[in-house]
């Protein structure tokens, strides 16, 4: 049994409109699903990714209006790494981010910046053999487009030894150094690293809520059993419409999810018009009128562009 790589990473924002403006308009990802948090339907759950919303390309947000500013601390992911193709792409992004008033810091082979909520992001060079998972954007040449989620770094309270067993023996990661691991998925390798921090985190705007890996649908029940046998407190299988999921906290407290690869985002929308309308799961359909009144209206840049043509 093997995990297929990262599926999505989920964050918290206090402003869904600014999230759309930054991730779709500036970074050029496609808003592939506009839905609600299935466990708290008065909050948005927005999914951004490549053209199809492929696993491995997805960054997602819960919008909690009025939530406090968060701060990454022990037991939380603090940086998300996104792939670009070349050093030229890093220069393209340094210019584009500067124009959008998001200053960036260039290091050798990487570019670090923050979003409007203070979430730290890093563009890094893609491995030669990674599959490019790109969205189309009129101002971003395809050769410079962001092409998937490459890695994440977390703060941990104790040395990462406690995690090593779960990561390597249970989840199939390979240790690549002190506090660093990689997961060879389908079409890309994901890099995971941990640094010790005594600082407690504050879950709030600009922080990461959880990270999801994915597995073939037919292995999902076995993965749940496997994780439980490794001593994790794992949830029952939950239907998220676009995938099924289980959740557990790894030993340092970071929330992990294992999702199924299918069915994906075209299950309730035309693939040409993903993310243009509010999609609700069956159990929340009766709330539609109420939610449409309550949720901040956001326009998918794709539907706005189509109207102008
Ligand atoms: Zn998730």
CSV table of C-alpha atoms and ligand atoms in Angstrom, one decimal:
chain,number,residue,atom,x,y,z
A,1,UNK,CA,0.0,0.0,0.0
A,2,UNK,CA,1.4,3.4,-1.0
A,3,UNK,CA,0.3,7.0,-0.5
A,4,UNK,CA,0.1,8.8,-3.8
A,5,UNK,CA,1.6,12.0,-2.5
A,6,UNK,CA,0.1,15.2,-1.1
A,7,UNK,CA,-3.6,15.9,-1.9
A,8,UNK,CA,-4.2,19.3,-0.4
A,9,UNK,CA,-3.2,21.7,2.3
A,10,UNK,CA,-5.9,23.7,4.1
A,11,UNK,CA,-5.5,27.1,5.7
A,12,UNK,CA,-7.6,29.7,7.5
A,13,UNK,CA,-8.4,33.1,6.1
A,14,UNK,CA,-10.4,35.9,7.5
A,15,UNK,CA,-11.2,37.3,4.0
A,16,UNK,CA,-12.3,35.0,1.2
A,17,UNK,CA,-12.3,37.9,-1.3
A,18,UNK,CA,-8.7,38.7,-0.7
A,19,UNK,CA,-7.8,35.0,-0.9
A,20,UNK,CA,-9.4,34.8,-4.3
A,21,UNK,CA,-7.6,38.1,-5.4
A,22,UNK,CA,-4.2,36.7,-4.3
A,23,UNK,CA,-4.3,33.1,-5.2
A,24,UNK,CA,-6.4,33.3,-8.4
A,25,UNK,CA,-5.6,36.7,-9.7
A,26,UNK,CA,-1.9,37.1,-8.6
A,27,UNK,CA,-0.6,33.5,-8.2
A,28,UNK,CA,-2.8,32.3,-11.1
A,29,UNK,CA,-4.3,29.2,-9.5
A,30,UNK,CA,-7.7,28.2,-10.6
A,31,UNK,CA,-10.6,28.5,-8.1
A,32,UNK,CA,-11.9,25.0,-8.7
A,33,UNK,CA,-14.6,24.7,-6.0
A,34,UNK,CA,-16.6,27.1,-4.0
A,35,UNK,CA,-18.3,25.2,-1.2
A,36,UNK,CA,-18.7,25.4,2.5
A,37,UNK,CA,-17.0,23.8,5.4
A,38,UNK,CA,-19.1,20.6,5.7
A,39,UNK,CA,-18.7,20.7,9.5
A,40,UNK,CA,-19.6,24.4,9.8
A,41,UNK,CA,-21.6,25.3,6.7
A,42,UNK,CA,-21.7,29.0,7.6
A,43,UNK,CA,-18.1,29.2,6.5
A,44,UNK,CA,-16.7,29.0,3.0
A,45,UNK,CA,-14.4,26.2,1.9
A,46,UNK,CA,-12.6,27.4,-1.2
A,47,UNK,CA,-10.3,25.1,-3.3
A,48,UNK,CA,-7.6,26.4,-5.7
A,49,UNK,CA,-5.4,24.3,-7.9
A,50,UNK,CA,-4.5,23.4,-11.5
A,51,UNK,CA,-7.0,23.2,-14.4
A,52,UNK,CA,-8.7,20.0,-13.1
A,53,UNK,CA,-8.1,20.5,-9.4
A,54,UNK,CA,-5.7,17.5,-9.5
A,55,UNK,CA,-4.5,16.0,-6.2
A,56,UNK,CA,-1.1,17.6,-5.5
A,57,UNK,CA,-2.1,21.0,-6.8
A,58,UNK,CA,-4.6,22.0,-4.2
A,59,UNK,CA,-4.5,24.7,-1.6
A,60,UNK,CA,-7.8,25.3,0.2
A,61,UNK,CA,-9.2,27.8,2.7
A,62,UNK,CA,-11.8,28.0,5.3
A,63,UNK,CA,-13.0,31.6,5.7
A,64,UNK,CA,-13.8,32.5,9.3
A,65,UNK,CA,-14.8,36.2,9.3
A,66,UNK,CA,-13.5,38.1,12.3
A,67,UNK,CA,-11.1,35.4,13.4
A,68,UNK,CA,-8.0,36.5,15.3
A,69,UNK,CA,-4.6,36.7,13.5
A,70,UNK,CA,-2.9,33.4,13.8
A,71,UNK,CA,0.7,32.5,14.4
A,72,UNK,CA,2.5,29.3,13.5
A,73,UNK,CA,4.0,27.5,16.5
A,74,UNK,CA,4.8,24.0,17.7
A,75,UNK,CA,2.6,21.4,16.1
A,76,UNK,CA,1.8,23.5,13.0
A,77,UNK,CA,3.0,23.9,9.4
A,78,UNK,CA,4.6,27.3,9.0
A,79,UNK,CA,5.7,27.3,5.3
A,80,UNK,CA,4.2,25.9,2.1
A,81,UNK,CA,6.5,25.3,-0.9
A,82,UNK,CA,5.2,25.5,-4.4
A,83,UNK,CA,7.0,24.4,-7.5
A,84,UNK,CA,8.1,26.5,-10.5
A,85,UNK,CA,10.2,25.3,-13.4
A,86,UNK,CA,13.3,27.5,-13.5
A,87,UNK,CA,15.4,30.3,-12.0
A,88,UNK,CA,13.8,32.5,-14.7
A,89,UNK,CA,10.5,31.7,-13.2
A,90,UNK,CA,11.7,32.9,-9.8
A,91,UNK,CA,12.6,36.2,-11.4
A,92,UNK,CA,9.2,36.4,-13.1
A,93,UNK,CA,7.5,35.9,-9.7
A,94,UNK,CA,9.7,38.3,-7.8
A,95,UNK,CA,8.6,41.0,-10.3
A,96,UNK,CA,4.9,40.0,-10.4
A,97,UNK,CA,4.7,39.8,-6.5
A,98,UNK,CA,6.4,43.2,-6.2
A,99,UNK,CA,3.8,44.7,-8.6
A,100,UNK,CA,1.1,43.2,-6.4
A,101,UNK,CA,2.8,44.8,-3.3
A,102,UNK,CA,3.9,41.5,-1.9
A,103,UNK,CA,7.6,41.9,-1.4
A,104,UNK,CA,9.6,38.7,-1.7
A,105,UNK,CA,13.0,37.5,-0.5
A,106,UNK,CA,15.2,35.7,-3.0
A,107,UNK,CA,17.5,33.0,-1.8
A,108,UNK,CA,19.4,30.5,-3.8
A,109,UNK,CA,16.8,28.6,-5.8
A,110,UNK,CA,13.8,29.9,-3.8
A,111,UNK,CA,11.6,32.9,-3.3
A,112,UNK,CA,9.8,33.5,0.0
A,113,UNK,CA,6.8,35.8,0.5
A,114,UNK,CA,3.6,36.1,2.5
A,115,UNK,CA,0.0,36.3,1.6
A,116,UNK,CA,-2.5,38.9,2.8
A,117,UNK,CA,-3.1,36.9,6.0
A,118,UNK,CA,0.7,36.5,6.8
A,119,UNK,CA,0.9,32.9,5.6
A,120,UNK,CA,4.5,32.1,4.5
A,121,UNK,CA,4.9,30.7,1.0
A,122,UNK,CA,8.0,29.7,-0.9
A,123,UNK,CA,8.5,29.1,-4.6
A,124,UNK,CA,11.1,26.4,-5.2
A,125,UNK,CA,12.5,24.8,-8.3
A,126,UNK,CA,10.7,21.7,-9.4
A,127,UNK,CA,12.4,18.3,-9.5
A,128,UNK,CA,13.2,17.4,-13.1
A,129,UNK,CA,10.8,14.4,-13.1
A,130,UNK,CA,7.8,16.1,-11.4
A,131,UNK,CA,4.5,16.3,-13.3
A,132,UNK,CA,3.6,20.0,-13.9
A,133,UNK,CA,0.1,20.6,-12.5
A,134,UNK,CA,-0.7,24.1,-13.9
A,135,UNK,CA,-3.6,26.4,-14.2
A,136,UNK,CA,-4.0,28.8,-17.1
A,137,UNK,CA,-3.9,32.6,-16.5
A,138,UNK,CA,-3.8,35.3,-19.2
A,139,UNK,CA,-0.9,37.1,-17.6
A,140,UNK,CA,1.3,34.2,-16.6
A,141,UNK,CA,3.3,32.4,-19.3
A,142,UNK,CA,2.8,28.6,-18.9
A,143,UNK,CA,6.6,28.1,-18.4
A,144,UNK,CA,6.5,30.2,-15.3
A,145,UNK,CA,3.2,29.0,-13.8
A,146,UNK,CA,3.1,27.4,-10.4
A,147,UNK,CA,3.0,23.7,-11.1
A,148,UNK,CA,2.1,22.0,-7.8
A,149,UNK,CA,2.7,21.7,-4.1
A,150,UNK,CA,6.3,20.6,-3.5
A,151,UNK,CA,6.6,20.5,0.2
A,152,UNK,CA,5.8,22.0,3.7
A,153,UNK,CA,7.8,22.8,6.8
A,154,UNK,CA,6.4,22.5,10.3
A,155,UNK,CA,7.4,23.6,13.8
A,156,UNK,CA,7.6,20.8,16.4
A,157,UNK,CA,8.0,20.9,20.2
A,158,UNK,CA,10.2,17.9,20.7
A,159,UNK,CA,12.8,16.4,18.4
A,160,UNK,CA,11.2,14.9,15.4
A,161,UNK,CA,12.2,11.3,16.5
A,162,UNK,CA,8.7,10.7,17.6
A,163,UNK,CA,7.4,11.4,14.1
A,164,UNK,CA,10.0,9.4,12.3
A,165,UNK,CA,8.4,6.0,13.0
A,166,UNK,CA,4.9,7.2,11.9
A,167,UNK,CA,6.3,8.9,8.8
A,168,UNK,CA,8.6,6.1,7.6
A,169,UNK,CA,7.2,2.9,9.0
A,170,UNK,CA,3.5,3.7,8.7
A,171,UNK,CA,3.1,6.3,6.0
A,172,UNK,CA,6.0,5.3,3.7
A,173,UNK,CA,8.1,8.5,3.8
A,174,UNK,CA,11.9,8.3,3.3
A,175,UNK,CA,14.1,10.1,5.7
A,176,UNK,CA,16.4,12.5,3.8
A,177,UNK,CA,18.2,14.2,6.7
A,178,UNK,CA,17.9,15.4,10.3
A,179,UNK,CA,14.2,16.4,10.5
A,180,UNK,CA,13.5,16.0,6.8
A,181,UNK,CA,11.6,13.4,4.9
A,182,UNK,CA,10.2,12.9,1.4
A,183,UNK,CA,7.2,11.1,0.1
A,184,UNK,CA,7.4,9.8,-3.4
A,185,UNK,CA,4.0,10.2,-4.9
A,186,UNK,CA,2.5,9.7,-8.3
A,187,UNK,CA,4.2,12.3,-10.5
A,188,UNK,CA,6.0,14.2,-7.8
A,189,UNK,CA,8.1,13.9,-4.6
A,190,UNK,CA,6.8,15.9,-1.6
A,191,UNK,CA,9.4,17.2,0.9
A,192,UNK,CA,8.4,17.5,4.6
A,193,UNK,CA,10.7,19.1,7.2
A,194,UNK,CA,10.4,19.9,10.9
A,195,UNK,CA,12.2,22.4,13.1
A,196,UNK,CA,12.0,22.7,16.9
A,197,UNK,CA,10.2,25.7,18.3
A,198,UNK,CA,9.1,26.2,21.9
A,199,UNK,CA,6.6,28.8,20.8
A,200,UNK,CA,3.0,27.9,21.0
A,201,UNK,CA,1.0,28.5,17.9
A,202,UNK,CA,-2.2,30.4,17.6
A,203,UNK,CA,-4.7,28.9,15.2
A,204,UNK,CA,-6.1,31.8,13.3
A,205,UNK,CA,-6.0,33.8,10.0
A,206,UNK,CA,-2.9,32.9,8.0
A,207,UNK,CA,-2.2,29.5,9.6
A,208,UNK,CA,-2.4,26.0,8.2
A,209,UNK,CA,-5.3,23.9,9.5
A,210,UNK,CA,-4.2,20.5,8.1
A,211,UNK,CA,-2.5,18.6,5.4
A,212,UNK,CA,-4.0,15.8,3.4
A,213,UNK,CA,-2.3,12.9,1.6
A,214,UNK,CA,-4.2,10.6,-0.8
A,215,UNK,CA,-4.5,7.0,-1.6
A,216,UNK,CA,-6.2,4.8,-4.2
A,217,UNK,CA,-9.9,4.6,-3.4
A,218,UNK,CA,-9.8,0.8,-2.9
A,219,UNK,CA,-7.1,1.1,-0.2
A,220,UNK,CA,-8.8,3.7,1.9
A,221,UNK,CA,-10.4,1.3,4.4
A,222,UNK,CA,-7.1,-0.5,4.8
A,223,UNK,CA,-5.3,2.8,5.4
A,224,UNK,CA,-7.7,3.6,8.2
A,225,UNK,CA,-7.0,0.3,9.9
A,226,UNK,CA,-3.2,0.7,9.3
A,227,UNK,CA,-3.1,4.1,10.9
A,228,UNK,CA,-5.2,2.9,13.8
A,229,UNK,CA,-2.8,0.0,14.3
A,230,UNK,CA,0.1,2.4,14.5
A,231,UNK,CA,-1.6,3.9,17.6
A,232,UNK,CA,-3.3,7.0,16.0
A,233,UNK,CA,-6.7,8.1,17.0
A,234,UNK,CA,-8.3,8.2,13.6
A,235,UNK,CA,-11.8,9.4,12.7
A,236,UNK,CA,-14.3,7.3,10.8
A,237,UNK,CA,-14.3,7.6,7.0
A,238,UNK,CA,-16.1,10.9,6.2
A,239,UNK,CA,-17.6,11.7,2.8
A,240,UNK,CA,-16.3,15.1,1.5
A,241,UNK,CA,-18.2,14.8,-1.8
A,242,UNK,CA,-14.9,15.3,-3.9
A,243,UNK,CA,-13.1,12.6,-1.9
A,244,UNK,CA,-13.5,10.5,1.2
A,245,UNK,CA,-11.3,11.3,4.2
A,246,UNK,CA,-10.0,10.1,7.5
A,247,UNK,CA,-8.2,12.4,10.0
A,248,UNK,CA,-5.7,11.9,12.8
A,249,UNK,CA,-3.2,14.0,14.7
A,250,UNK,CA,0.4,12.9,14.2
A,251,UNK,CA,2.6,12.7,17.4
A,252,UNK,CA,3.5,16.4,17.4
A,253,UNK,CA,-0.1,17.5,17.0
A,254,UNK,CA,-0.2,18.3,13.3
A,255,UNK,CA,-3.6,17.3,11.8
A,256,UNK,CA,-3.1,14.8,9.0
A,257,UNK,CA,-5.8,13.6,6.6
A,258,UNK,CA,-5.8,10.8,4.1
A,259,UNK,CA,-8.2,11.4,1.2
A,260,UNK,CA,-9.2,9.1,-1.6
A,261,UNK,CA,-7.9,10.1,-5.0
A,262,UNK,CA,-11.5,10.1,-6.5
A,263,UNK,CA,-14.0,11.3,-7.5
A,264,UNK,CA,-12.6,14.8,-7.8
A,265,UNK,CA,-14.2,18.2,-8.6
A,266,UNK,CA,-16.1,17.5,-11.7
A,267,UNK,CA,-18.6,15.3,-9.7
A,268,UNK,CA,-21.1,18.2,-9.3
A,269,UNK,CA,-20.0,20.8,-11.9
A,270,UNK,CA,-19.1,21.0,-15.5
A,271,UNK,CA,-15.3,20.8,-15.8
A,272,UNK,CA,-15.4,23.9,-17.9
A,273,UNK,CA,-17.1,25.9,-15.1
A,274,UNK,CA,-15.5,24.6,-11.9
A,275,UNK,CA,-15.8,26.8,-8.9
A,276,UNK,CA,-18.2,29.3,-10.5
A,277,UNK,CA,-21.3,28.5,-8.3
A,278,UNK,CA,-21.8,27.6,-4.7
A,279,UNK,CA,-21.8,23.8,-4.5
A,280,UNK,CA,-23.4,22.3,-1.4
A,281,UNK,CA,-23.4,18.7,-0.3
A,282,UNK,CA,-26.7,16.9,0.0
A,283,UNK,CA,-26.9,17.4,3.8
A,284,UNK,CA,-26.6,21.2,3.5
A,285,UNK,CA,-28.8,21.7,0.3
A,286,UNK,CA,-31.7,22.9,2.5
A,287,UNK,CA,-29.5,25.8,3.7
A,288,UNK,CA,-28.8,27.2,0.2
A,289,UNK,CA,-30.9,30.4,0.4
A,290,UNK,CA,-29.7,31.2,3.9
A,291,UNK,CA,-26.1,30.5,3.0
A,292,UNK,CA,-26.2,32.6,-0.2
A,293,UNK,CA,-27.4,35.5,1.9
A,294,UNK,CA,-24.9,35.0,4.7
A,295,UNK,CA,-21.6,34.2,2.8
A,296,UNK,CA,-19.6,37.1,1.3
A,297,UNK,CA,-20.3,37.1,-2.4
A,298,UNK,CA,-17.2,36.2,-4.3
A,299,UNK,CA,-16.8,36.1,-8.1
A,300,UNK,CA,-14.6,33.4,-9.7
A,301,UNK,CA,-12.2,35.3,-12.0
A,302,UNK,CA,-12.9,32.7,-14.7
A,303,UNK,CA,-16.6,33.6,-14.8
A,304,UNK,CA,-15.9,37.3,-14.8
A,305,UNK,CA,-13.5,36.9,-17.7
A,306,UNK,CA,-16.1,34.8,-19.6
A,307,UNK,CA,-18.7,37.6,-19.2
A,308,UNK,CA,-16.3,40.2,-20.6
A,309,UNK,CA,-15.8,38.2,-23.8
B,1,LIG,ZN1,-8.8,18.5,4.1
